Coordinates of N, CA and C in Angstrom, one line a residue:
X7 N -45.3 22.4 -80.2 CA -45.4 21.6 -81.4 C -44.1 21.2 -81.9
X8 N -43.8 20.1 -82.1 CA -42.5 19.2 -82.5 C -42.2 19.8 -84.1
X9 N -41.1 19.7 -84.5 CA -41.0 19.4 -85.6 C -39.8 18.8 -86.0
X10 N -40.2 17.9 -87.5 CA -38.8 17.3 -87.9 C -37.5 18.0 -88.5
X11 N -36.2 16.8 -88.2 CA -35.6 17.3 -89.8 C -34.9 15.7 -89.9
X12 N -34.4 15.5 -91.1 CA -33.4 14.7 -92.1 C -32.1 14.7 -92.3
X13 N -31.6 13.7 -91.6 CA -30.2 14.0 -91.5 C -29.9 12.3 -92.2
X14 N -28.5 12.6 -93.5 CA -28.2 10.9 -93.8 C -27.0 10.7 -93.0
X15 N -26.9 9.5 -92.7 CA -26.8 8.8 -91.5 C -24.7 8.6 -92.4
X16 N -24.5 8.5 -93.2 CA -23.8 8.5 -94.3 C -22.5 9.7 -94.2
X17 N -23.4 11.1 -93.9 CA -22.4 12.3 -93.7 C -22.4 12.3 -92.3
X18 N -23.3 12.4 -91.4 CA -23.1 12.4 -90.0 C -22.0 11.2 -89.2
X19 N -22.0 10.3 -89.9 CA -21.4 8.7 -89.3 C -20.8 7.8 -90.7
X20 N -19.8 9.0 -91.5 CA -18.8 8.4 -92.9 C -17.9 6.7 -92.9
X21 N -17.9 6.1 -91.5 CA -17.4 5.2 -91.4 C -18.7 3.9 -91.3
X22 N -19.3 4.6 -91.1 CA -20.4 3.3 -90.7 C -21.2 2.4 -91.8
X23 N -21.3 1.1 -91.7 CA -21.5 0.3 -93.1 C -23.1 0.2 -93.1
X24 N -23.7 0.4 -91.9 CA -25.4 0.0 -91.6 C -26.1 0.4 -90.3
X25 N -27.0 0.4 -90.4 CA -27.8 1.1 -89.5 C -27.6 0.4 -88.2
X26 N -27.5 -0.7 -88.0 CA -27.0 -1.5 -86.8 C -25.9 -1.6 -86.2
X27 N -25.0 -0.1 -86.6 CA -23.9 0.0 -86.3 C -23.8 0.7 -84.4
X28 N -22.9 0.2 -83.2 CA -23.4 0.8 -82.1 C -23.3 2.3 -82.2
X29 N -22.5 2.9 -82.7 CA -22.1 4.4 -83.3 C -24.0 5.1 -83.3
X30 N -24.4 4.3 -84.4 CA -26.0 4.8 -84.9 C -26.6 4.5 -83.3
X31 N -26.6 3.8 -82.7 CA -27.5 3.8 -81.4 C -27.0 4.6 -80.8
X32 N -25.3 5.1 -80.6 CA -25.0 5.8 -79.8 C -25.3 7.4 -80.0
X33 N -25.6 7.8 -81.1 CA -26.1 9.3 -82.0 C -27.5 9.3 -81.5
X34 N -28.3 8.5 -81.2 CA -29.4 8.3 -81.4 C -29.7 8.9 -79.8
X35 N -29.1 8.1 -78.9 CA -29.2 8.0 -77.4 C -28.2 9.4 -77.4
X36 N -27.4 10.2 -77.6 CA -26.7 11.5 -77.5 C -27.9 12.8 -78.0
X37 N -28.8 12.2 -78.8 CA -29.4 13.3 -79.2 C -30.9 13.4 -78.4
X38 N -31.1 12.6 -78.3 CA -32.4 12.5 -77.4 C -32.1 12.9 -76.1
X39 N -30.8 13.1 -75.1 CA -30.6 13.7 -74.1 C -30.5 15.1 -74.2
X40 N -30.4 15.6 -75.0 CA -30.5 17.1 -75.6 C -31.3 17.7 -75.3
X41 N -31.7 18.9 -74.8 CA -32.4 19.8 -74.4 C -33.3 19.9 -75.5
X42 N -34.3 20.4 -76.1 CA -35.2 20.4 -77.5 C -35.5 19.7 -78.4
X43 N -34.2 18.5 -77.8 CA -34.5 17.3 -79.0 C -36.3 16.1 -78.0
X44 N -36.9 16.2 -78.9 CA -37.8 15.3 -78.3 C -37.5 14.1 -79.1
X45 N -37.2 13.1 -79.8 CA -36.9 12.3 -80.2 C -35.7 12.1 -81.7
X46 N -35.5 11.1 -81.8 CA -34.3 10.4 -82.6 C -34.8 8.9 -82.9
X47 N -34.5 8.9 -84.4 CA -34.4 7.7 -84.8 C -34.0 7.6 -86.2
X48 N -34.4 5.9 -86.5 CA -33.5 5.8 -87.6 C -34.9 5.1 -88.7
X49 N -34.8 5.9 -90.0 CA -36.5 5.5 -90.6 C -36.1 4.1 -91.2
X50 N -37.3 3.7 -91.5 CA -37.1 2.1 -92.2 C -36.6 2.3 -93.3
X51 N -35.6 1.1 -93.8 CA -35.1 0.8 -95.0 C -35.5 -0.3 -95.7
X52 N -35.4 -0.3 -96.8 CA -35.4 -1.8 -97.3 C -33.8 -2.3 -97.6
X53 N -32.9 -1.7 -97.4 CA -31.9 -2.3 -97.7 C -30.9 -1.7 -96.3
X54 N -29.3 -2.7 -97.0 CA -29.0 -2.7 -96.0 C -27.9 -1.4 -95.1
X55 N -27.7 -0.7 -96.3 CA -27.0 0.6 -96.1 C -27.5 1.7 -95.3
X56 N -26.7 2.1 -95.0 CA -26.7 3.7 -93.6 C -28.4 4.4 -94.5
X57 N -29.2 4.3 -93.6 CA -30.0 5.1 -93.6 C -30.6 6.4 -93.5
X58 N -31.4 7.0 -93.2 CA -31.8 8.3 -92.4 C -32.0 8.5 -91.2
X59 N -31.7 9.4 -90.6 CA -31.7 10.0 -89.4 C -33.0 11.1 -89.1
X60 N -34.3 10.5 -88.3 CA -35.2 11.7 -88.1 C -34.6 12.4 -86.8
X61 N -34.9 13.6 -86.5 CA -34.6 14.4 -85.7 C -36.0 14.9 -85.1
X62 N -36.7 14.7 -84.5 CA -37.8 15.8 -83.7 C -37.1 17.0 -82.8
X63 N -38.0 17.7 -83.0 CA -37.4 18.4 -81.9 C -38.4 19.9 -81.9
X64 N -37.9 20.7 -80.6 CA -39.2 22.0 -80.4 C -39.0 22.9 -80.8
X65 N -39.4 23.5 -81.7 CA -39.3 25.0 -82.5 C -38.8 26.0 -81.0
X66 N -39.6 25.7 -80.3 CA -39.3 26.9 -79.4 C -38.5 26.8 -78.4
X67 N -37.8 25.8 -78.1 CA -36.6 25.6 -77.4 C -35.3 25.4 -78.1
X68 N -35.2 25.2 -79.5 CA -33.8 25.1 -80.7 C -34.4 25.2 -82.1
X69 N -33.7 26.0 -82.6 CA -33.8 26.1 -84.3 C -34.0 24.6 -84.9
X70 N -33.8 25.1 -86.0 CA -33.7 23.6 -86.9 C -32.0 23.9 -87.2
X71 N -31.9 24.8 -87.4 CA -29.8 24.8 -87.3 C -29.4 24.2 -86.4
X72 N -29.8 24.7 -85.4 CA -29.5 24.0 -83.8 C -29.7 23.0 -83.7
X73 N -30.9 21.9 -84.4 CA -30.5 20.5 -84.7 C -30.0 20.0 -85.2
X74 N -29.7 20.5 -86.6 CA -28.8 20.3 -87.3 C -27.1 20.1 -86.9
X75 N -27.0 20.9 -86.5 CA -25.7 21.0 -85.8 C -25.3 20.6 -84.4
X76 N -26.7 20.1 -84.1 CA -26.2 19.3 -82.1 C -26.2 17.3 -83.5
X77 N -26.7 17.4 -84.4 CA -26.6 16.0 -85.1 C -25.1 16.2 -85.4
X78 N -24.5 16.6 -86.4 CA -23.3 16.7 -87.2 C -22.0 16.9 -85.8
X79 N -22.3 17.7 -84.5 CA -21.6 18.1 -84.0 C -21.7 16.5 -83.0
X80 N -22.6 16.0 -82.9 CA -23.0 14.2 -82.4 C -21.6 13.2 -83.1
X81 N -22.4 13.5 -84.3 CA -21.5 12.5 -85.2 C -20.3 13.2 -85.2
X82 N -19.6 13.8 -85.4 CA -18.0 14.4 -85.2 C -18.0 13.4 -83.9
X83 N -18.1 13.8 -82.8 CA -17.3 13.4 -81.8 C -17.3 11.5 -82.2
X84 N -18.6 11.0 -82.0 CA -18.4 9.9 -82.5 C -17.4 9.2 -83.0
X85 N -17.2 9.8 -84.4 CA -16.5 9.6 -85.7 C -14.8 9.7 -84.9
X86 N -14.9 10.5 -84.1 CA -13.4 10.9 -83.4 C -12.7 10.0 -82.5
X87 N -14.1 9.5 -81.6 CA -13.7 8.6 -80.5 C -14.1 7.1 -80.7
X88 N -14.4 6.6 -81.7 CA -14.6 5.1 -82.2 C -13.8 5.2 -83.6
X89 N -13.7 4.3 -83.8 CA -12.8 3.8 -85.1 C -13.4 2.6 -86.0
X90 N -13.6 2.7 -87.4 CA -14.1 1.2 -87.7 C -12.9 0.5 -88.7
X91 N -12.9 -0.3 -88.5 CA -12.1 -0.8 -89.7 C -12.7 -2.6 -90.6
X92 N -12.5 -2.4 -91.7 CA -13.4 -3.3 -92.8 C -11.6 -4.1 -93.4
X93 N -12.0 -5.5 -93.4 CA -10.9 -6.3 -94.1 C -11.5 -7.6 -94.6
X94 N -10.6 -8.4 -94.7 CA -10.8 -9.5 -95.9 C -9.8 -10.4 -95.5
X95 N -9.8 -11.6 -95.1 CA -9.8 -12.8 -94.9 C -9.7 -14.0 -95.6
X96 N -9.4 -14.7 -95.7 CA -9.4 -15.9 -96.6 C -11.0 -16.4 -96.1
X97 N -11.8 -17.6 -97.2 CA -13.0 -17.7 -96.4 C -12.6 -18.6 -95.2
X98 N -13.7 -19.1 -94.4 CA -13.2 -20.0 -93.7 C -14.6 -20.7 -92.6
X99 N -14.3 -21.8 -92.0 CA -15.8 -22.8 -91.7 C -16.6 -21.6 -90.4
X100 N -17.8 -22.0 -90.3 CA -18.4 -20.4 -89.3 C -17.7 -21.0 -88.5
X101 N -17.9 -21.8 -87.8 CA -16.8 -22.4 -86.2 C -15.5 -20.9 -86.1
X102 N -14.5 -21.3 -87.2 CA -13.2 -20.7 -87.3 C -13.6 -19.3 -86.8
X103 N -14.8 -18.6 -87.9 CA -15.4 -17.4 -87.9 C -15.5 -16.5 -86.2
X104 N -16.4 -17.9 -85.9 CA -16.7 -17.3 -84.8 C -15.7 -17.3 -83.4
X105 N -15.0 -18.5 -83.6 CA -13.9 -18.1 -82.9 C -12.7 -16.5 -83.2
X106 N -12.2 -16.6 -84.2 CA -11.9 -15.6 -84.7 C -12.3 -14.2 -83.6
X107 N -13.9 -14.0 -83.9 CA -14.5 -13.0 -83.8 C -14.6 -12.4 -82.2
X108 N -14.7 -13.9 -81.3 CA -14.5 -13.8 -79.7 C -12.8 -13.7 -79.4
X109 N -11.8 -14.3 -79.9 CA -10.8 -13.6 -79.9 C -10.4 -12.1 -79.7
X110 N -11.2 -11.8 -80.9 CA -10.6 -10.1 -81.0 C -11.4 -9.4 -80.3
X111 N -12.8 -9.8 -79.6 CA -13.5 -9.0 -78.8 C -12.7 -9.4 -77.4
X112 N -12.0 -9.9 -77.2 CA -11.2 -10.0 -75.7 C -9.8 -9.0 -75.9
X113 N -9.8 -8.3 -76.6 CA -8.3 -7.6 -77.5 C -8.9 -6.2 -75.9
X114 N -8.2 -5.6 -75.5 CA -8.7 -3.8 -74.9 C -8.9 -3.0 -76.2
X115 N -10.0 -2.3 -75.9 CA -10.0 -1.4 -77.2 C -10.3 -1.9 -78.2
X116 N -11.0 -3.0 -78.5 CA -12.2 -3.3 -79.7 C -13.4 -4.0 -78.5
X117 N -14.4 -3.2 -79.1 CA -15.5 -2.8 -78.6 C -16.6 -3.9 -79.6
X118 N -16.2 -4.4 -80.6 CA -17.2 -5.0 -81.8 C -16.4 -5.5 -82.7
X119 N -16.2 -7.2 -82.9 CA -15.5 -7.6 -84.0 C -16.5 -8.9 -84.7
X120 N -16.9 -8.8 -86.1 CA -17.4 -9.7 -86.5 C -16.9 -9.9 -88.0
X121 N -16.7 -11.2 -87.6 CA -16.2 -12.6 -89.1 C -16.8 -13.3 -89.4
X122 N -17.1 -13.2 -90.8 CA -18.5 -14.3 -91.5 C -17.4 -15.1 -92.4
X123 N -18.0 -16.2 -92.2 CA -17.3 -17.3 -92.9 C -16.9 -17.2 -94.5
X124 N -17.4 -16.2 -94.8 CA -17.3 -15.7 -96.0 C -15.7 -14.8 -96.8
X125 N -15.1 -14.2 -95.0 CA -13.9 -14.0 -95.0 C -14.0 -12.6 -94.7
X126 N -14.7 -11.7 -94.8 CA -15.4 -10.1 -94.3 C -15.1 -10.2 -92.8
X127 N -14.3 -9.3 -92.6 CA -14.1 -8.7 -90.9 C -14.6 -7.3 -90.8
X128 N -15.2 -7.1 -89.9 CA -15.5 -5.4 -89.5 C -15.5 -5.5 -88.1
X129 N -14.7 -4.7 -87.4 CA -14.2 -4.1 -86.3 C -14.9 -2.9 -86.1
X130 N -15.1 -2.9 -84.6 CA -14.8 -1.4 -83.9 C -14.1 -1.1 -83.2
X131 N -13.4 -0.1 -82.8 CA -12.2 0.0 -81.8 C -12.7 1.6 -80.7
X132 N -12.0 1.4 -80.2 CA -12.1 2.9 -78.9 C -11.1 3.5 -79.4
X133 N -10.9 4.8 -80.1 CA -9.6 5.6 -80.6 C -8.7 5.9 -79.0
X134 N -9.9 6.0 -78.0 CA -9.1 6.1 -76.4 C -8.0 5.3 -76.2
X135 N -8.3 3.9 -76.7 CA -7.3 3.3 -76.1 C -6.3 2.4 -77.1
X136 N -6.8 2.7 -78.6 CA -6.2 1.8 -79.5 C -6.3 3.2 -80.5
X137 N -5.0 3.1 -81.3 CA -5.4 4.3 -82.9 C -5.4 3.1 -83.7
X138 N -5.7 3.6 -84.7 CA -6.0 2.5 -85.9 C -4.6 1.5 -86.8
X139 N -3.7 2.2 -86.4 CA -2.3 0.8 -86.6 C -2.5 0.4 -85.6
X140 N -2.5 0.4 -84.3 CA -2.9 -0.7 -83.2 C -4.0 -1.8 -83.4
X141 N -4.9 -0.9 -83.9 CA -6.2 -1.9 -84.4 C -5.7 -2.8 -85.6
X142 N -5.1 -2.2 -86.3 CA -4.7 -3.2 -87.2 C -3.8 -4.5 -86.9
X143 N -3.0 -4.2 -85.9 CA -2.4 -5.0 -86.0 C -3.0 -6.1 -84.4
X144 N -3.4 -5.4 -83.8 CA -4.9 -6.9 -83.1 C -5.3 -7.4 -84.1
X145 N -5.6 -7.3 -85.5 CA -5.9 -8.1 -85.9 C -5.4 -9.3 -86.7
X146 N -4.0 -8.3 -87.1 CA -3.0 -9.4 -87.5 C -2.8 -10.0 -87.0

């Protein structure tokens, strides 16, 4: 017999702006390889902020602690080995944007960069191979 638990997506993954973040897919796909875990996902929202995190999993092969803590101990590493960073731009035409955004995804060590013509940048980087003044300054 399966059972749930509830984890916000918020404490487990403190950097992440939305559920469509690859972090959240990658928590998702880390937990579902798990021994006990029978499934992972992320519940519907109506908006666009970090969501919930369902957890399935077998009473008789891991506690509910034991989920709990193969989640939080998920998101740690995560949280450890990606990096996000959020900035601000002047606005500018989508063309610019999108050039912009293919630029910095050819940088080593950003994994995810997106610019809306609106002037909003959000980055992901690999802490492996870039720390976060490096990131920064790819983007300068």
């Amino acid at each position: 017999m399966t059972e749930k638990t509830l984890a916000e997506l918020t404490i487990l993954l403190p950097d992440i702006q939305n559920d469509r973040d690859k972090c959240v897919e990658r928590l998702v796909d880390a937990l579902k390889a798990r021994a006990g875990v029978d499934a992972a996902h992320v519940l519907e929202r109506d908006t666009d902020a970090p969501g919930t995190l369902c957890i399935h999993y077998d009473p008789d092969r891991i506690s509910l602690q034991e989920a709990r803590t193969l989640a939080e101990r998920s998101g740690m590493q995560l949280s450890e080995r990606y990096g996000h960073l959020l900035a601000e731009v002047e606005p500018m035409q989508p063309r610019q944007a999108r050039r912009l955004s293919d630029k910095l995804m050819r940088q080593s060590g950003i994994l995810e960069a997106h610019v809306s013509a609106d002037g909003a940048v959000r980055i992901e980087f690999d802490r492996d191979v870039l720390d976060e003044a490096q990131a920064r300054d790819v983007f300068r």
